[in-house]
CSV table of C-alpha atoms in Angstrom, one decimal:
chain,number,residue,atom,x,y,z
A,9,MET,CA,102.9,80.6,177.2
A,10,LEU,CA,100.9,77.6,176.5
A,11,SER,CA,101.4,77.4,172.6
A,12,ARG,CA,105.0,78.4,173.2
A,13,PHE,CA,105.7,75.2,174.7
A,14,LEU,CA,104.1,72.7,172.9
A,15,HIS,CA,105.5,74.4,169.4
A,16,GLU,CA,108.8,75.7,170.1
A,17,PHE,CA,110.8,73.5,173.5
A,18,ALA,CA,108.2,70.5,172.5
A,19,GLY,CA,108.6,70.3,168.6
A,20,ILE,CA,104.8,69.4,168.4
A,21,GLU,CA,103.6,70.4,165.0
A,22,SER,CA,100.3,72.5,163.9
A,23,ALA,CA,98.0,70.2,162.5
A,24,TRP,CA,94.6,71.2,163.2
A,25,THR,CA,94.8,73.8,160.7
A,26,ALA,CA,91.6,75.9,158.1
A,27,ALA,CA,94.3,74.6,155.5
A,28,ASN,CA,94.7,71.1,156.8
A,29,ILE,CA,90.9,70.7,157.3
A,30,ALA,CA,89.8,72.2,153.7
A,31,GLU,CA,91.6,69.1,152.1
A,32,THR,CA,91.1,66.3,154.7
A,33,LEU,CA,87.6,67.1,153.8
A,34,VAL,CA,87.4,68.0,150.1
A,35,GLU,CA,89.3,64.2,150.0
A,36,GLN,CA,86.6,62.6,152.2
A,37,VAL,CA,84.0,63.9,149.9
A,38,ARG,CA,85.6,62.5,146.7
A,39,THR,CA,86.6,59.0,148.7
A,40,GLN,CA,82.4,58.9,149.6
A,41,ILE,CA,80.9,60.1,146.2
A,42,GLY,CA,82.9,58.7,143.8
A,43,GLU,CA,82.0,59.6,139.9
A,44,GLY,CA,78.2,60.2,141.6
A,45,ARG,CA,75.9,63.1,141.9
A,46,ALA,CA,75.3,65.3,144.2
A,47,LEU,CA,72.4,67.9,145.9
A,48,CYS,CA,73.3,70.5,148.2
A,49,ALA,CA,70.9,71.9,150.6
A,50,LEU,CA,72.3,75.5,151.0
A,51,SER,CA,70.4,77.7,153.1
A,52,GLY,CA,71.9,81.0,152.7
A,53,GLY,CA,73.7,80.6,156.1
A,54,VAL,CA,77.4,79.6,157.1
A,55,ASP,CA,77.1,76.4,156.9
A,56,SER,CA,75.6,75.5,153.8
A,57,ALA,CA,77.7,77.4,151.8
A,58,VAL,CA,80.5,76.1,153.2
A,59,ALA,CA,79.7,72.3,152.6
A,60,ALA,CA,78.6,73.0,149.1
A,61,ALA,CA,82.4,75.4,148.5
A,62,LEU,CA,84.1,71.4,149.6
A,63,VAL,CA,81.5,69.8,148.0
A,64,GLN,CA,82.0,71.2,144.7
A,65,ARG,CA,86.0,71.5,145.0
A,66,ALA,CA,85.6,67.6,145.2
A,67,ILE,CA,82.5,67.3,142.6
A,68,GLY,CA,82.8,70.6,140.3
A,69,ASP,CA,79.6,70.5,138.2
A,70,ARG,CA,78.1,66.6,139.2
A,71,LEU,CA,76.8,69.1,142.7
A,72,THR,CA,73.3,70.9,142.1
A,73,CYS,CA,72.7,73.7,144.8
A,74,VAL,CA,68.9,73.5,145.6
A,75,PHE,CA,67.4,76.7,148.0
A,76,VAL,CA,64.6,75.7,149.3
A,77,ASP,CA,62.4,78.7,150.2
A,78,HIS,CA,60.0,77.6,152.6
A,79,GLY,CA,58.2,80.2,153.1
A,80,LEU,CA,59.5,81.1,156.8
A,81,LEU,CA,62.6,83.2,155.7
A,82,ARG,CA,63.8,86.5,157.1
A,83,SER,CA,62.6,89.8,155.0
A,84,GLY,CA,64.5,90.1,151.5
A,85,GLU,CA,66.4,86.5,152.3
A,86,ARG,CA,65.5,85.1,149.1
A,87,ALA,CA,67.3,87.3,147.1
A,88,GLN,CA,70.2,87.6,149.0
A,89,VAL,CA,71.3,84.1,149.0
A,90,GLU,CA,70.9,83.8,145.4
A,91,HIS,CA,72.9,86.9,144.7
A,92,ASP,CA,75.7,85.9,147.0
A,93,PHE,CA,75.9,82.6,146.6
A,94,VAL,CA,76.2,82.6,142.9
A,95,ALA,CA,78.6,85.4,142.8
A,96,ALA,CA,80.6,84.1,145.3
A,97,THR,CA,80.8,80.5,144.1
A,98,GLY,CA,79.5,80.4,140.0
A,99,ALA,CA,77.5,76.6,141.5
A,100,THR,CA,74.7,76.7,139.8
A,101,LEU,CA,71.8,77.2,142.1
A,102,VAL,CA,67.6,75.5,142.3
A,103,THR,CA,65.4,77.6,143.8
A,104,VAL,CA,62.5,75.7,145.0
A,105,ASP,CA,59.1,77.7,146.1
A,106,ALA,CA,57.6,75.0,148.4
A,107,SER,CA,55.6,77.7,150.5
A,108,GLU,CA,52.6,76.6,150.1
A,109,THR,CA,53.8,73.3,151.0
A,110,PHE,CA,55.4,73.6,153.8
A,111,LEU,CA,52.8,76.2,155.8
A,112,GLY,CA,50.2,73.7,155.2
A,113,GLU,CA,51.8,70.8,156.8
A,114,LEU,CA,52.4,73.1,160.0
A,115,ALA,CA,48.6,74.5,160.4
A,116,GLY,CA,47.7,74.0,164.0
A,117,VAL,CA,51.1,72.7,165.2
A,118,THR,CA,52.8,74.5,168.2
A,119,ASP,CA,54.4,71.9,169.8
A,120,PRO,CA,58.4,73.1,168.6
A,121,GLU,CA,59.6,69.8,168.5
A,122,ALA,CA,56.4,68.9,165.6
A,123,LYS,CA,57.7,71.7,164.2
A,124,ARG,CA,61.4,71.2,163.5
A,125,LYS,CA,60.3,66.9,162.6
A,126,ILE,CA,58.1,68.1,159.8
A,127,ILE,CA,60.0,70.8,159.1
A,128,GLY,CA,63.1,68.2,158.6
A,129,ARG,CA,60.7,65.6,157.0
A,130,GLU,CA,59.5,69.0,154.0
A,131,PHE,CA,62.9,69.8,153.2
A,132,ILE,CA,63.6,66.0,152.1
A,133,ARG,CA,60.4,66.1,150.5
A,134,SER,CA,61.2,68.9,148.0
A,135,PHE,CA,65.1,67.6,147.6
A,136,GLU,CA,63.2,64.8,146.2
A,137,GLY,CA,61.7,66.3,144.4
A,138,ALA,CA,64.1,68.4,142.8
A,139,VAL,CA,65.9,65.3,141.4
A,140,SER,CA,63.2,64.9,138.8
A,141,ASP,CA,61.5,68.2,138.5
A,142,VAL,CA,64.0,70.9,139.0
A,143,VAL,CA,67.2,69.4,138.0
A,144,GLY,CA,65.6,67.1,135.6
A,145,ASP,CA,64.8,70.0,133.2
A,146,SER,CA,67.8,72.3,134.0
A,147,ARG,CA,70.1,69.6,132.7
A,148,ARG,CA,69.2,66.6,130.3
A,149,ASP,CA,71.2,63.6,130.8
A,150,ASP,CA,70.3,61.2,133.7
A,151,THR,CA,69.4,61.9,137.1
A,152,ALA,CA,68.9,59.0,138.4
A,153,GLY,CA,72.6,59.4,139.8
A,154,ILE,CA,71.7,61.5,141.9
A,155,GLN,CA,72.1,59.6,145.3
A,156,PHE,CA,73.7,62.7,147.9
A,157,LEU,CA,72.5,64.7,149.7
A,158,VAL,CA,74.6,67.3,151.1
A,159,GLN,CA,74.1,68.8,154.2
A,160,GLY,CA,75.7,71.4,156.6
A,161,THR,CA,75.7,70.1,159.6
A,162,LEU,CA,77.5,70.6,162.3
A,163,TYR,CA,78.2,69.0,165.8
A,164,PRO,CA,76.3,71.3,167.8
A,165,ASP,CA,73.0,70.5,165.8
A,166,VAL,CA,74.1,67.1,166.6
A,167,VAL,CA,74.9,67.2,170.5
A,168,GLU,CA,71.5,68.8,170.6
A,169,SER,CA,69.4,66.0,168.9
A,170,GLY,CA,70.9,64.1,171.3
A,171,GLY,CA,73.3,62.5,168.9
A,172,GLY,CA,76.5,62.2,170.7
A,173,SER,CA,77.3,60.0,173.7
A,174,GLY,CA,75.5,59.8,176.7
A,175,THR,CA,73.5,62.6,175.8
A,176,ALA,CA,70.1,63.5,176.2
A,177,ASN,CA,68.3,65.3,173.3
A,178,ILE,CA,67.7,68.8,174.0
A,179,LYS,CA,65.5,69.9,170.5
A,180,SER,CA,66.1,67.7,167.8
A,181,HIS,CA,67.6,69.6,164.7
A,182,HIS,CA,65.4,69.8,161.3
A,183,ASN,CA,68.9,68.3,159.0
A,184,VAL,CA,69.2,65.6,161.9
A,185,GLY,CA,66.5,64.0,164.4
A,186,GLY,CA,64.1,65.6,162.1
A,187,LEU,CA,64.8,63.4,159.6
A,188,PRO,CA,62.4,60.6,158.3
A,189,GLU,CA,63.2,57.5,158.4
A,190,ASP,CA,62.3,56.4,154.7
A,191,LEU,CA,65.0,59.0,153.2
A,192,THR,CA,66.2,58.3,150.2
A,193,PHE,CA,69.6,59.8,149.3
A,194,THR,CA,72.7,59.2,151.3
A,195,LEU,CA,73.5,61.7,153.7
A,196,VAL,CA,77.1,64.1,153.2
A,197,GLU,CA,77.6,65.8,155.8
A,198,PRO,CA,81.4,67.0,155.8
A,199,LEU,CA,81.8,69.2,158.6
A,200,ARG,CA,79.8,66.9,161.4
A,201,LEU,CA,82.6,67.1,163.6
A,202,LEU,CA,82.9,70.6,163.4
A,203,PHE,CA,81.8,73.8,165.6
A,204,LYS,CA,81.3,76.7,163.5
A,205,ASP,CA,84.0,79.0,164.4
A,206,GLU,CA,86.6,76.2,162.8
A,207,VAL,CA,83.7,75.9,159.9
A,208,ARG,CA,84.4,79.8,159.2
A,209,ALA,CA,88.3,79.5,159.4
A,210,VAL,CA,87.6,76.4,156.3
A,211,GLY,CA,85.4,79.3,154.6
A,212,ARG,CA,87.8,81.8,154.3
A,213,GLU,CA,89.9,79.1,153.4
A,214,LEU,CA,87.9,77.7,150.6
A,215,GLY,CA,88.4,81.7,149.5
A,216,LEU,CA,84.6,82.7,150.1
A,217,PRO,CA,83.4,86.1,151.0
A,218,GLU,CA,82.9,87.8,154.5
A,219,GLU,CA,79.1,88.4,153.4
A,220,ILE,CA,79.0,85.4,153.8
A,221,VAL,CA,81.7,83.9,156.1
A,222,GLY,CA,81.1,86.3,158.3
A,223,ARG,CA,77.3,86.1,158.0
A,224,GLN,CA,75.4,85.7,161.8
A,225,PRO,CA,73.6,82.5,161.9
A,226,PHE,CA,69.7,81.9,161.2
A,227,PRO,CA,68.1,78.9,162.4
A,228,GLY,CA,67.3,76.8,159.2
A,229,PRO,CA,63.5,76.4,160.1
A,230,GLY,CA,63.8,79.5,159.8
A,231,LEU,CA,61.0,82.0,161.6
A,232,ALA,CA,59.0,79.1,162.6
A,233,ILE,CA,61.4,78.3,165.5
A,234,ARG,CA,61.1,82.1,167.3
A,235,ILE,CA,57.0,82.4,166.8
A,236,VAL,CA,55.8,81.2,170.0
A,237,GLY,CA,52.6,79.3,169.1
A,238,GLU,CA,51.2,78.7,165.6
A,239,VAL,CA,52.9,79.9,162.6
A,240,THR,CA,50.4,81.3,159.7
A,241,PRO,CA,51.0,83.9,157.5
A,242,ASP,CA,49.6,87.3,159.0
A,243,ARG,CA,51.9,86.1,162.4
A,244,LEU,CA,55.1,85.6,160.1
A,245,ASP,CA,54.5,89.0,158.2
A,246,THR,CA,54.8,90.3,162.2
A,247,LEU,CA,57.2,89.1,162.9
A,248,ARG,CA,59.6,89.7,159.0
A,249,ARG,CA,58.8,93.6,159.6
A,250,ALA,CA,60.0,93.5,163.5
A,251,ASP,CA,63.0,91.0,162.5
A,252,ALA,CA,64.3,93.3,159.5
A,253,ILE,CA,64.2,96.9,162.2
A,254,ALA,CA,66.2,94.9,165.1
A,255,ARG,CA,68.3,94.0,162.4
A,256,GLU,CA,68.5,97.6,160.8
A,257,GLU,CA,69.2,99.1,163.8
A,258,LEU,CA,72.3,96.7,164.8
A,259,THR,CA,74.0,97.3,161.4
A,260,ALA,CA,73.2,101.0,161.5
A,261,ALA,CA,74.7,100.8,165.3
A,262,GLY,CA,77.9,98.8,164.1
A,263,GLN,CA,76.5,95.9,166.2
A,264,ASP,CA,76.6,92.9,163.7
A,265,ARG,CA,80.5,91.6,164.7
A,266,ASN,CA,79.5,92.2,168.2
A,267,ILE,CA,77.3,89.7,169.0
A,268,TRP,CA,77.0,86.2,168.0
A,269,GLN,CA,73.2,86.4,166.5
A,270,CYS,CA,69.7,88.3,167.5
A,271,PRO,CA,66.9,86.2,167.1
A,272,VAL,CA,63.6,88.4,167.7
A,273,VAL,CA,60.7,86.1,168.9
A,274,LEU,CA,57.1,86.5,168.7
A,275,LEU,CA,54.9,85.3,171.6
A,276,ALA,CA,51.7,84.7,169.4
A,277,ASP,CA,50.0,83.1,172.2
A,278,VAL,CA,50.2,86.2,174.5
A,279,ARG,CA,49.0,89.4,174.5
A,280,SER,CA,49.4,92.4,177.2
A,281,VAL,CA,47.9,95.5,177.7
A,282,GLY,CA,49.0,99.0,175.9
A,283,VAL,CA,48.3,102.8,175.6
A,284,GLN,CA,49.2,104.4,171.4
A,285,GLY,CA,47.8,107.6,170.4
A,286,ASP,CA,44.8,108.0,173.2
A,287,GLY,CA,43.5,104.5,172.3
A,288,ARG,CA,43.9,100.9,174.7
A,289,THR,CA,46.2,97.8,172.9
A,290,TYR,CA,46.1,94.7,173.0
A,291,GLY,CA,49.0,93.3,171.3
A,292,HIS,CA,52.2,90.8,171.1
A,293,PRO,CA,54.9,91.0,172.7
A,294,ILE,CA,58.2,90.5,170.9
A,295,VAL,CA,61.5,89.3,172.6
A,296,LEU,CA,65.0,90.5,171.6
A,297,ARG,CA,67.9,88.1,172.4
A,298,PRO,CA,71.2,89.3,171.8
A,299,VAL,CA,73.8,86.3,172.2
A,300,SER,CA,77.4,86.2,172.3
A,301,SER,CA,79.1,82.9,171.4
A,302,GLU,CA,81.7,80.7,170.2
A,303,ASP,CA,80.8,77.7,169.1
A,304,ALA,CA,77.0,77.7,170.2
A,305,MET,CA,77.1,74.7,172.8
A,306,THR,CA,77.3,77.9,175.4
A,307,ALA,CA,76.5,81.5,175.2
A,308,ASP,CA,75.3,84.5,177.3
A,309,TRP,CA,73.5,87.5,176.7
A,310,THR,CA,75.2,90.3,175.3
A,311,ARG,CA,75.4,94.0,176.1
A,312,LEU,CA,73.8,96.3,173.6
A,313,PRO,CA,73.9,100.0,174.4
A,314,TYR,CA,70.6,101.6,175.7
A,315,GLU,CA,70.3,103.6,172.9
A,316,VAL,CA,70.5,101.0,170.4
A,317,LEU,CA,68.1,99.1,172.3
A,318,GLU,CA,65.7,102.4,172.7
A,319,ARG,CA,66.0,102.6,169.1
A,320,ILE,CA,64.9,99.3,168.4
A,321,SER,CA,62.0,99.1,170.6
A,322,THR,CA,60.7,102.4,169.9
A,323,ARG,CA,60.6,101.7,166.2
A,324,ILE,CA,58.9,98.3,166.6
A,325,THR,CA,56.0,99.6,167.9
A,326,ASN,CA,55.8,103.0,166.3
A,327,GLU,CA,56.0,100.8,162.8
A,328,VAL,CA,54.3,97.6,163.8
A,329,PRO,CA,51.0,97.8,165.0
A,330,GLU,CA,50.5,94.1,166.1
A,331,VAL,CA,53.7,94.8,168.9
A,332,ASN,CA,52.4,97.0,171.9
A,333,ARG,CA,56.0,95.6,173.9
A,334,VAL,CA,59.3,94.3,173.4
A,335,VAL,CA,61.4,92.2,176.5
A,336,LEU,CA,65.4,91.4,176.4
A,337,ASP,CA,66.0,88.2,177.0
A,338,ILE,CA,69.2,88.1,179.3
A,339,THR,CA,69.3,84.4,179.7
A,340,SER,CA,72.6,82.0,179.1
A,341,LYS,CA,73.4,79.2,177.4
A,342,PRO,CA,72.6,76.6,179.3
A,343,PRO,CA,70.3,77.3,180.9
A,344,GLY,CA,68.3,78.7,178.1
A,345,THR,CA,68.7,77.6,174.3
A,346,ILE,CA,69.8,80.5,171.6
A,347,GLU,CA,67.2,79.5,169.8
A,348,TRP,CA,63.4,79.8,171.8
A,349,GLU,CA,62.0,77.2,170.7
């Protein structure tokens, strides 16, 4: 009714469309970068993919996408990113394996804010290294002109990092509050004022396939903020196996489009007594956090079918020996954020 009144009776045109947004953002990027060159921080998620597609349309082959494997990815994610993004865009993609560096810097760290800031800092250091080491090797021309770094920062990232007027710092997103003060790049953040649903619409307008545009969100810091406690290779392995089972069962049950995302969290500093076979166990709990949302500013827990939850729990406790308990997080946002850390 309101839409009909505004458009049919009041004669107000719809200017805030995906096509108009995409066109405006492309022009803004062209103006900001000019004749310069840019790196795009590609994570494999919706936000960075849409940001990359926008900038590629604006400056063409003067954009190089860099995917940093920080060792905190889910099972099979690196191969999926390398295949899907290149197949969809044809963009130049360089992969940097920085897993040893990230895990070394995170050793002994348990505070979630410290984790995020370490990851944000090391991401930037990886991109700085890519200018001379990777991009310079793959393109023999002058690399000194790479002054711009493209990020898929969204408005909720800015708000939660305390970047809005009068807002508190809920948690520092690695691409906002986690950036180092001595940043040598000029940031290009074409999506900074958009919400996730608007980003998806812009991605579709740019012709990105649904496998990318419809992908569930996954945080830039990866599994580091889904391990409550210190991040270690063994804990990452445990969480990867549990996460892969949960994602496999949700897909098999046709639930991928019914949820915004389903973080799988390892309570690494918590143990509980259990019984497996005829023996006592003292294993870790895994938390399932299925949520529904439109823009990530608010969220509600998703009422998944009991039989789906049962299959996930049974498989995880049978197939991941370090885990002997699976629990369901039924907290909305607010008060709880979507990610535990």
